[in-house]
Coordinates of C-alpha atoms in Angstrom, one line a residue:
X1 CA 5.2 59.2 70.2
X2 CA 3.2 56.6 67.8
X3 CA -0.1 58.8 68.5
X4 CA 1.0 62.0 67.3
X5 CA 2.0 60.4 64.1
X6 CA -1.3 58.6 63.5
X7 CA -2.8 62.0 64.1
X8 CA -1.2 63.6 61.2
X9 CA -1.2 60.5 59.3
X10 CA -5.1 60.6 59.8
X11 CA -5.6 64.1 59.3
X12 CA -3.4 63.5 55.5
X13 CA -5.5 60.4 54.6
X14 CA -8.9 62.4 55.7
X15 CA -7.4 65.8 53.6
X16 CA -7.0 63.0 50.6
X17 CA -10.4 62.1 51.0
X18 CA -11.5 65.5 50.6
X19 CA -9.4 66.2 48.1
X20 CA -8.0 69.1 50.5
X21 CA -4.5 71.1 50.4
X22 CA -3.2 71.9 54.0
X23 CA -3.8 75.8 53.1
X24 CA -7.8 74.7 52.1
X25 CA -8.2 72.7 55.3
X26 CA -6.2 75.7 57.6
X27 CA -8.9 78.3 55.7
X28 CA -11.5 76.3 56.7
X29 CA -10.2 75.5 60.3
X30 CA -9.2 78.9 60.6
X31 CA -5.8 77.7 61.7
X32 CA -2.4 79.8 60.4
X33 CA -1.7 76.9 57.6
X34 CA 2.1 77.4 58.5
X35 CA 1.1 75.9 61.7
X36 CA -1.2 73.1 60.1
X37 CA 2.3 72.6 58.0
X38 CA 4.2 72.8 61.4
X39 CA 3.0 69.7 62.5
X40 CA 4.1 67.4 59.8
X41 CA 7.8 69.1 60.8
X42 CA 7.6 68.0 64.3
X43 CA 5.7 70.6 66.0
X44 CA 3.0 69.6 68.7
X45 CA -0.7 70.7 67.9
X46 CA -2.6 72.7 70.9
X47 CA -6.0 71.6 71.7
X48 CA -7.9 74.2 70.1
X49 CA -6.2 73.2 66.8
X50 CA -7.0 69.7 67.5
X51 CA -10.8 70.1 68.1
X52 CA -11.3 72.3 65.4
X53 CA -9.9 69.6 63.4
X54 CA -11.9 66.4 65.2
X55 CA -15.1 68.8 64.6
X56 CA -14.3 69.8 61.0
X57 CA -14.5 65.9 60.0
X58 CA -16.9 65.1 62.3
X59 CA -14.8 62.4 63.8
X60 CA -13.2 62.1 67.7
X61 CA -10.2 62.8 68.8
X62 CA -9.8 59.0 70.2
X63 CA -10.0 58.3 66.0
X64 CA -7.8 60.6 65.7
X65 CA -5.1 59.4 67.6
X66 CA -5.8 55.8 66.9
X67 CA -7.2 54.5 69.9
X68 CA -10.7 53.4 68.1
X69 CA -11.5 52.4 64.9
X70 CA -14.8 54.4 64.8
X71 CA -15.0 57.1 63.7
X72 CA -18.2 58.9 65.2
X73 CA -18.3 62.5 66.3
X74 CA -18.6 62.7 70.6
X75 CA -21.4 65.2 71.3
X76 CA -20.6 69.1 71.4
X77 CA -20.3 70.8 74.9
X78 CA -19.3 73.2 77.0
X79 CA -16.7 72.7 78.7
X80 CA -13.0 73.4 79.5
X81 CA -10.1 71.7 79.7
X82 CA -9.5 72.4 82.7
X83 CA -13.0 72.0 84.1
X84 CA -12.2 68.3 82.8
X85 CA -9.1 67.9 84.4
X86 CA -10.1 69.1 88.2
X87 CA -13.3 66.5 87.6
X88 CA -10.7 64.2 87.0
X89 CA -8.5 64.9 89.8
X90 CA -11.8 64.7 92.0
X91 CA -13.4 61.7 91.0
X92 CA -9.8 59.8 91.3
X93 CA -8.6 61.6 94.9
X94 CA -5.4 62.6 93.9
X95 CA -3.4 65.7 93.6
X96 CA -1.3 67.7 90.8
X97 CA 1.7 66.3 92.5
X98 CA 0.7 62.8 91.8
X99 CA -0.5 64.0 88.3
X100 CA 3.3 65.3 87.7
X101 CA 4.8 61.9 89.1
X102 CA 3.2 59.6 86.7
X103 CA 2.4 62.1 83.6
X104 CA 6.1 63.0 83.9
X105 CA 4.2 67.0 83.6
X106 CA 6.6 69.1 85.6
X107 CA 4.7 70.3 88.6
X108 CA 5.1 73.9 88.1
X109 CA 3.7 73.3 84.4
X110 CA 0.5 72.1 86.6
X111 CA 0.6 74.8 88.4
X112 CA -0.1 77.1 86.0
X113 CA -3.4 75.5 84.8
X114 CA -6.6 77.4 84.6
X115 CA -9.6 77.7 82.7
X116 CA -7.8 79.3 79.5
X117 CA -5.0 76.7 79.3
X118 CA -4.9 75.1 76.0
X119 CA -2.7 71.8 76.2
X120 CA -1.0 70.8 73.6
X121 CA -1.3 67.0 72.2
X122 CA 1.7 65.5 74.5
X123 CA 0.0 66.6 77.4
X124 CA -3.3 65.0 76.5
X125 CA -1.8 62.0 75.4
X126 CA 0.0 61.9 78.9
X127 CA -3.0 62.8 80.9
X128 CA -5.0 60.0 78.9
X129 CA -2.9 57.3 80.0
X130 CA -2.6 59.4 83.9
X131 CA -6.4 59.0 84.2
X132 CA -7.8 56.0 81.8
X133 CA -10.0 58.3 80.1
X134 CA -10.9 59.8 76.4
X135 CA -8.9 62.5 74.6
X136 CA -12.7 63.7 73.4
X137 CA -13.6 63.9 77.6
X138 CA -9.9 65.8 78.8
X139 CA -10.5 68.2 75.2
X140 CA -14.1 69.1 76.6
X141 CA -15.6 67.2 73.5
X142 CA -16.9 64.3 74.7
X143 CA -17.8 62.3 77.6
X144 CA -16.4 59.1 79.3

């Protein structure tokens, strides 16, 4: 997908910027740098990678990805993944199974969801379109 590879296309021009090597920016991340390295061979980041990143340049995730040319930080808080994604569901009226149908998420992947699930960056990209929202809002980041 386009987004993922404006992510790490981002997160390059941003380590070039900073005159960072991936092991510098993994140290300071505290991500494993073979996973930071991972990525740019076709692995998928999990969110806790990718907020640690979005807070380490003080940027959002939506910048991230491409989908806004600014590049302001959302505000810090609390809460989960998850949290987000049953708000979601409520404020919308519409059930996992629906979720599955036009995220293409299998079901039982949905299933499993709970307040320690850490998607990884095709999910949150699928879930964004799913629900209209912000990557920054679904990673617990942001708001609206």
């Amino acid at each position: 997908m386009e987004a993922i590879q404006t992510f790490l296309d981002n997160v390059k021009d941003l380590m070039t910027e900073r005159d960072l090597t991936f092991e510098q920016l993994a140290q300071e991340v505290k991500i494993d740098p073979r996973t930071l390295r991972r990525w740019y061979g076709h692995s998928v980041p999990k969110l806790h990678s990718l907020t640690k990143i979005s807070r380490y340049f003080g940027c959002s995730l939506e910048y991230l990805f491409g989908f806004t040319p600014e590049f302001d930080a959302p505000p810090q808080t609390n809460a989960t993944f998850y949290a987000r994604y049953k708000k979601l569901k409520r404020e919308h009226f519409i059930k996992d199974a629906f979720i599955a149908l036009v995220s293409g998420i299998a079901p039982s992947t949905i299933s499993e969801w709970n307040d320690n699930y850490q998607p990884d960056a095709w999910t949150l990209l699928r879930l964004r379109e799913a629900f209209g929202c912000k990557l920054d809002f679904l990673a617990g980041i942001g708001e609206y």
